[in-house]
Coordinates of C-alpha atoms in Angstrom, one line a residue:
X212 CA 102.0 -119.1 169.1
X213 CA 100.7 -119.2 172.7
X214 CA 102.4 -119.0 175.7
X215 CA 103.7 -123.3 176.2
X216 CA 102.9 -124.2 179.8
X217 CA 103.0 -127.7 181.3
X218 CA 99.5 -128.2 181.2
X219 CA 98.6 -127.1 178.5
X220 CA 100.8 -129.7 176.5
X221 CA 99.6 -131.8 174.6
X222 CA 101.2 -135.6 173.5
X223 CA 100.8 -136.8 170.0
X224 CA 98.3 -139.3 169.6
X225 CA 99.8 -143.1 170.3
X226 CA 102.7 -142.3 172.4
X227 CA 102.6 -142.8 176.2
X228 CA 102.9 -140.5 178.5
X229 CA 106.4 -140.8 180.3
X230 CA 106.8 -142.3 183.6
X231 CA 107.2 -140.1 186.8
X232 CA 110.7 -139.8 186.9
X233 CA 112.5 -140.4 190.1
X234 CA 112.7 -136.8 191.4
X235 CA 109.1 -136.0 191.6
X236 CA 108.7 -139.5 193.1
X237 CA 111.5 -138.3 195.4
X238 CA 109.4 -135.1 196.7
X239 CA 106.2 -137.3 196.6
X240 CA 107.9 -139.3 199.0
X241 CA 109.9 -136.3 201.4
X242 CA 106.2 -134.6 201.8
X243 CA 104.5 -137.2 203.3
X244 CA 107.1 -138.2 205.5
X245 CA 107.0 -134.9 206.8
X246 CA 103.4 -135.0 207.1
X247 CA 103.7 -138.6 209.4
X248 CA 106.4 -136.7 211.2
X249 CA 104.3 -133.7 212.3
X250 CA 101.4 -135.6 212.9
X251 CA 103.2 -137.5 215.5
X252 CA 104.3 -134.5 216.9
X253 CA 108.0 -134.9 216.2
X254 CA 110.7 -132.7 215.2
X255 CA 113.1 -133.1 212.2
X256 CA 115.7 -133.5 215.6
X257 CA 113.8 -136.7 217.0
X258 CA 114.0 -138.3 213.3
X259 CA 117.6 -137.4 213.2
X260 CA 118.4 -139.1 216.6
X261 CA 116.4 -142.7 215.6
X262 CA 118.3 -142.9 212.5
X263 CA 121.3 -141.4 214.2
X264 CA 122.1 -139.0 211.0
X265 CA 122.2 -135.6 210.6
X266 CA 119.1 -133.2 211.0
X267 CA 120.8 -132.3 207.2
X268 CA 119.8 -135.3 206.1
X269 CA 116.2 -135.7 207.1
X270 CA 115.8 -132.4 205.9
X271 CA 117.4 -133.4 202.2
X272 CA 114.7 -136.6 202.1
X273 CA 112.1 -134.5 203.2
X274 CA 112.5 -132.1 200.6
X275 CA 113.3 -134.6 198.1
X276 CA 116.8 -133.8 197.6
X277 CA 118.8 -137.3 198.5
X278 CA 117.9 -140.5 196.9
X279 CA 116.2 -142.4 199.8
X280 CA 116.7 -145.7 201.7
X281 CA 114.1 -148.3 201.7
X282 CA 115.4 -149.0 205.1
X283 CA 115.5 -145.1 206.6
X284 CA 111.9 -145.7 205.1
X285 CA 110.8 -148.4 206.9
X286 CA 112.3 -146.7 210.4
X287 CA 110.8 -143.9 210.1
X288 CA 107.5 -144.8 209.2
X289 CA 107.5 -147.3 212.4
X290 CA 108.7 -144.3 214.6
X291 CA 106.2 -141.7 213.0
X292 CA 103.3 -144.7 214.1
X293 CA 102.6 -144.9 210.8
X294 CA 100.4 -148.3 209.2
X295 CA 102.4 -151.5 207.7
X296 CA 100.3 -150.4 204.4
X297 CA 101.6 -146.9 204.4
X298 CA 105.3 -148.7 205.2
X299 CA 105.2 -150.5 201.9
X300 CA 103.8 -147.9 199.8
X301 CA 106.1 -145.7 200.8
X302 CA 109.3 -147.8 200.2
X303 CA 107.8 -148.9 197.2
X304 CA 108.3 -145.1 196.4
X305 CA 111.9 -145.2 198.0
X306 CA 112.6 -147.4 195.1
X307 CA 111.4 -145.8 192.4
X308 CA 113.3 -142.9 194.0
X309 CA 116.5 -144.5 193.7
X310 CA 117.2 -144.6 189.9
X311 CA 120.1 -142.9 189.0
X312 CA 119.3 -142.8 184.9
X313 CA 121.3 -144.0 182.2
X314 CA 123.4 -140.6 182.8
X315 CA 124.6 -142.0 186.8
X316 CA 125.3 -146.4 185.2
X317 CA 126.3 -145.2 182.2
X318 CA 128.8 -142.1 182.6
X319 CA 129.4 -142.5 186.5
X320 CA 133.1 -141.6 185.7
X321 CA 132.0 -138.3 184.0
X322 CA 130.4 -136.9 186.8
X323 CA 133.1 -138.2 189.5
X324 CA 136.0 -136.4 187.3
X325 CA 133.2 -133.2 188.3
X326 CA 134.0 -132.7 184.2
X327 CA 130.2 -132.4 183.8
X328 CA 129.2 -130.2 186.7
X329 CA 126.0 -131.6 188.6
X330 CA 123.5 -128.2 187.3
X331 CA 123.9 -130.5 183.5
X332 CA 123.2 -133.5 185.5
X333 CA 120.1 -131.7 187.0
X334 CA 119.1 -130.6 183.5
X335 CA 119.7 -134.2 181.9
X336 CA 117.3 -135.7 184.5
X337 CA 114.8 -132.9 183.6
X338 CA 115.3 -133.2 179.7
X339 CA 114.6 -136.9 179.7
X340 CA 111.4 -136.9 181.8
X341 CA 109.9 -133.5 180.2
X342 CA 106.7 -133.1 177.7
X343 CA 108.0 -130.3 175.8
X344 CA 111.2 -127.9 176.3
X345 CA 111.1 -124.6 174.7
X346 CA 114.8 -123.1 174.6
X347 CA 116.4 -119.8 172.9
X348 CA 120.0 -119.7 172.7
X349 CA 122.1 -116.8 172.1
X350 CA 125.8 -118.6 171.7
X351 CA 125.8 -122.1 170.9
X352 CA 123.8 -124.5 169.3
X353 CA 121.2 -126.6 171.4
X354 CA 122.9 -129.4 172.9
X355 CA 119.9 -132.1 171.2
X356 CA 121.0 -130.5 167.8
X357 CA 124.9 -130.6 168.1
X358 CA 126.6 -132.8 165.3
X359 CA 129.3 -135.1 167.0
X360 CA 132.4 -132.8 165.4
X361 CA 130.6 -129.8 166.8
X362 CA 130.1 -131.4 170.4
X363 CA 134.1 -132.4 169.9
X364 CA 134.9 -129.7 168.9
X365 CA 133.4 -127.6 171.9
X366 CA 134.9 -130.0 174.5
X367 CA 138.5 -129.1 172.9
X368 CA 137.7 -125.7 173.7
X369 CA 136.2 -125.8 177.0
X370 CA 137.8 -128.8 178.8
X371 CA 141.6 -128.3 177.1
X372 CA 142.8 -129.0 180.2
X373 CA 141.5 -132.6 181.4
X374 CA 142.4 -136.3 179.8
X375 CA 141.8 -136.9 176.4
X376 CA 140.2 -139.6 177.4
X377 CA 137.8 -138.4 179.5
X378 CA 137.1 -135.3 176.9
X379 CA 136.1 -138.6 174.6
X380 CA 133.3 -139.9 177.4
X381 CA 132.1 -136.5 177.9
X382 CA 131.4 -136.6 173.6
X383 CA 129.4 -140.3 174.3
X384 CA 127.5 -138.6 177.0
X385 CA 126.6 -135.7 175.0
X386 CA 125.7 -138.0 172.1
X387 CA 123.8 -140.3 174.4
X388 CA 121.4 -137.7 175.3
X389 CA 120.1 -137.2 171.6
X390 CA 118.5 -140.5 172.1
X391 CA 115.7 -138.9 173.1
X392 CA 115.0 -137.0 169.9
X393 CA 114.1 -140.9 168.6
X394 CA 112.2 -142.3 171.7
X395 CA 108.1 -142.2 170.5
X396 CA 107.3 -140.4 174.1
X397 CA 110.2 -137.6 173.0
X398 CA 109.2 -134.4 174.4
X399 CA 107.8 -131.5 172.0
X400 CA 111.2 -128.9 170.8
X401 CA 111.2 -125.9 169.8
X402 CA 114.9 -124.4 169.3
X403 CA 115.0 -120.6 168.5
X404 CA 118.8 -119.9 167.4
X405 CA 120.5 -116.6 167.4
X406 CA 121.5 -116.1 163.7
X407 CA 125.1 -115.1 165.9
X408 CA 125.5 -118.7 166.7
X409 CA 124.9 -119.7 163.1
X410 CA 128.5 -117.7 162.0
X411 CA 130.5 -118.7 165.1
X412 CA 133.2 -120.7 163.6
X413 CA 133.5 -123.7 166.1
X414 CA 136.2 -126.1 165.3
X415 CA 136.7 -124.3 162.3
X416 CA 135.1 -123.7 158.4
X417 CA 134.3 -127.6 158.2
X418 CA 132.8 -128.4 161.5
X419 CA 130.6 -125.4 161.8
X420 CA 129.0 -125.4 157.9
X421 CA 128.4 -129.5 159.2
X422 CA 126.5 -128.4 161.8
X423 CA 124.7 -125.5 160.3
X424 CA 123.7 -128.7 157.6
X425 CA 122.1 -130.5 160.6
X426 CA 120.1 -127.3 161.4
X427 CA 118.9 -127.0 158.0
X428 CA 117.9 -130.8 157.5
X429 CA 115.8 -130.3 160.8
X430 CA 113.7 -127.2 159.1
X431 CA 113.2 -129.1 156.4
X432 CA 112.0 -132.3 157.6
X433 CA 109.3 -130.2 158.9
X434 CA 108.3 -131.9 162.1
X435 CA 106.1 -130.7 164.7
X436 CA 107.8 -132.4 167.3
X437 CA 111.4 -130.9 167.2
X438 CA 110.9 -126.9 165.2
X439 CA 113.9 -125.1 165.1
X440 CA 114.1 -121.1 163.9
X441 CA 116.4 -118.4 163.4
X442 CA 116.3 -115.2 165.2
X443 CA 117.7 -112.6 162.8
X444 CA 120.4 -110.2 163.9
X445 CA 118.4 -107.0 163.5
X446 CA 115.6 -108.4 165.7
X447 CA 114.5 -105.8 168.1
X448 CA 112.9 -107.0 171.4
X449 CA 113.4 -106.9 175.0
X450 CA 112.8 -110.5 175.6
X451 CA 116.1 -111.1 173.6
X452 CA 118.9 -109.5 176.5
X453 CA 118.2 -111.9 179.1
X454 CA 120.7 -114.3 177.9
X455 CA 120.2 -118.0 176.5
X456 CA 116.9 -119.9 178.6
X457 CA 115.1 -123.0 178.6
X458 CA 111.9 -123.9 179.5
X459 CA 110.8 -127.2 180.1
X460 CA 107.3 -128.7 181.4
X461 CA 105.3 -131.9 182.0
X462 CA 103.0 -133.6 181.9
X463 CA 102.8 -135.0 185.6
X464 CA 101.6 -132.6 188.0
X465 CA 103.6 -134.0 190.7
X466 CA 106.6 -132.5 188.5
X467 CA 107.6 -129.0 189.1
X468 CA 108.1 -126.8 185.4
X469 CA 111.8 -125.4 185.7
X470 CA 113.4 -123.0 183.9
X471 CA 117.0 -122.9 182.7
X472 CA 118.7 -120.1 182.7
X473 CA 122.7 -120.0 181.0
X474 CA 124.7 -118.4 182.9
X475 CA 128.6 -117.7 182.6
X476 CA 129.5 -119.9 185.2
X477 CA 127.0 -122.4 186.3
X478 CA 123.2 -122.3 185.1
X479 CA 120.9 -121.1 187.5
X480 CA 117.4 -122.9 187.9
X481 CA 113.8 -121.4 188.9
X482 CA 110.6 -123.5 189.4
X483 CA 108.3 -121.1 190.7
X484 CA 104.8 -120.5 188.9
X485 CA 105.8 -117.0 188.3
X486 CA 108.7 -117.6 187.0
X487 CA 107.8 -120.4 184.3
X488 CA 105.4 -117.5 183.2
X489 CA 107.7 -115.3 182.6
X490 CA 110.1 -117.1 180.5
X491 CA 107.2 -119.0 179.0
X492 CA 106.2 -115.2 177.7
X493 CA 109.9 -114.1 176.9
X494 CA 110.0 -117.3 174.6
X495 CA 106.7 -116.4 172.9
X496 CA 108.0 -112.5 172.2
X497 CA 111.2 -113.9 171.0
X498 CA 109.4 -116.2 168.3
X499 CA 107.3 -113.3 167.2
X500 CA 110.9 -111.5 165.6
X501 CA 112.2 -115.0 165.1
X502 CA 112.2 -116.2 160.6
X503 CA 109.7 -118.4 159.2
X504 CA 111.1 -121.6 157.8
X505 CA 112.2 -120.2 154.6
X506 CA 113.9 -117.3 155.7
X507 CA 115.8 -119.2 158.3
X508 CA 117.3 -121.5 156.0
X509 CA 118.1 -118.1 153.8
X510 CA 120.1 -116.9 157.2
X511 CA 121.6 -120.1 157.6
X512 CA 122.4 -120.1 154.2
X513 CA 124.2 -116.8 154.3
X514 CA 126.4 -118.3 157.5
X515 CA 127.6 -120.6 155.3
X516 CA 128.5 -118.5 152.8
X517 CA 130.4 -116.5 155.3
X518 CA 132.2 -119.8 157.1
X519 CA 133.5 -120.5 153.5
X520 CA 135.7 -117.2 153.7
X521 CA 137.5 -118.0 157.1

């Protein structure tokens, strides 16, 4: 299987490509605000005094880090001596720049409680405007493939200590990210699970050998778009002690490839070239020692067999 890069993606034939979500918009728009700024000879100081801000803050729009204003826009623009045409375009861009996702209407509250910690909001925003995400996981199963008493039963375990309530909206937000699997523009999977994760009991005999049902009705359904494999325990490779990592590319070239990479505490993300390489060639070794289709449903098999006995 070669090396998946953004651009070398493919879509399936009658789906359309997805639109630029608001983030690349967001850098399309910090760039040439910088450029306006520079050509008028102006310092990041200068901006900062006409809006009467924080340097911080032109610095966050310029990078593309804060959602912008149409009217910060529009000032700044007028200040840099840029055209009325260029004005509109680029607040035209402000807006598109603006949408928070169904993740920041929808489950607002989620994120304000800080139960769902802003590097998952980063990867949700990612996730739904990507082409294809590659992912190997080494402890538990890929979020898109979680049954709703495994996703439960995870948010017993991890977030014991906040309102039952709120545990309950952090389930719907899991489960309302799955909707992409169904959109016709979903991005192109491919899961590669440690056979470890398949014998984890999580939430107990019932819960687990559920989930490890969903796996298995995904590698039989056989579809191109969303493959899933199991990476067997003797597996030998150094690819596999980096951890769990995703990678996920588009189609835009505006849009920056990022890689995921789990970490104990917070995930940590990387977007250079060199790094998308890297992790796009760790992914490729890892398949190599990963099962064919039969043989993971043999492995998953066998984890069942041993779930029975707890």
């Amino acid at each position: 299987m070669p090396v998946v890069t953004a651009r070398s993606v493919t879509r399936r034939e009658g789906t359309a490509l997805p639109t630029t979500r608001p983030a690349a918009q967001r850098r399309r728009l910090g760039t040439e605000l910088r450029e306006l700024r520079e050509r008028a000879d102006l310092r990041i100081d200068d901006a900062a005094a006409e809006l009467r801000c924080s340097t911080s803050k032109i610095s966050r729009l310029e990078n593309g880090k804060t959602p912008p204003q149409e009217r910060d826009v529009r000032d700044l623009v007028r200040f840099y001596g840029g055209s009325i045409e260029v004005g509109e375009r680029l607040q035209e861009m402000a807006r598109s720049g603006q949408d928070n996702g169904w993740w920041g209407d929808e489950f607002k509250d989620v994120f304000t409680d800080r139960l769902v910690a802003e590097q998952l909001k980063e990867y949700v925003q990612l996730e739904e405007y990507a082409s294809a995400i590659t992912s190997y996981t080494a402890d538990v199963v890929p979020g898109l493939l979680q049954t709703e008493s495994y996703i439960t039963a995870l948010t017993e375990l991890l977030f014991s200590n906040h309102d039952a309530e709120l545990r309950k909206r952090f389930v719907e937000f899991r489960l309302r990210r799955q909707r992409i699997l169904h959109r016709d523009d979903a991005p192109r999977l491919r899961f590669l699970i440690s056979e470890g994760t398949l014998r984890q009991p999580v939430g107990g005999s019932d819960v687990a050998t559920q989930q490890l049902d969903a796996i298995s009705k995904r590698i039989v359904e056989n579809d191109p778009s969303c493959v899933v494999r199991i990476v067997p325990l003797i597996a030998v490779s150094p690819a596999l002690y980096g951890g769990s990592f995703s990678v996920i590319v588009f189609d835009d070239p505006a849009d920056q490839d990022t890689v995921l990479v789990e970490g104990r505490n917070a995930p940590t993300y990387l977007k250079s070239d060199a790094d998308v390489e890297r992790y796009g060639q760790s992914f490729a070794e890892i398949e190599k020692v990963s099962l064919d289709a039969g043989a993971s449903l043999d492995a998953i098999e066998e984890a069942r067999a041993i779930l029975r006995q707890i």
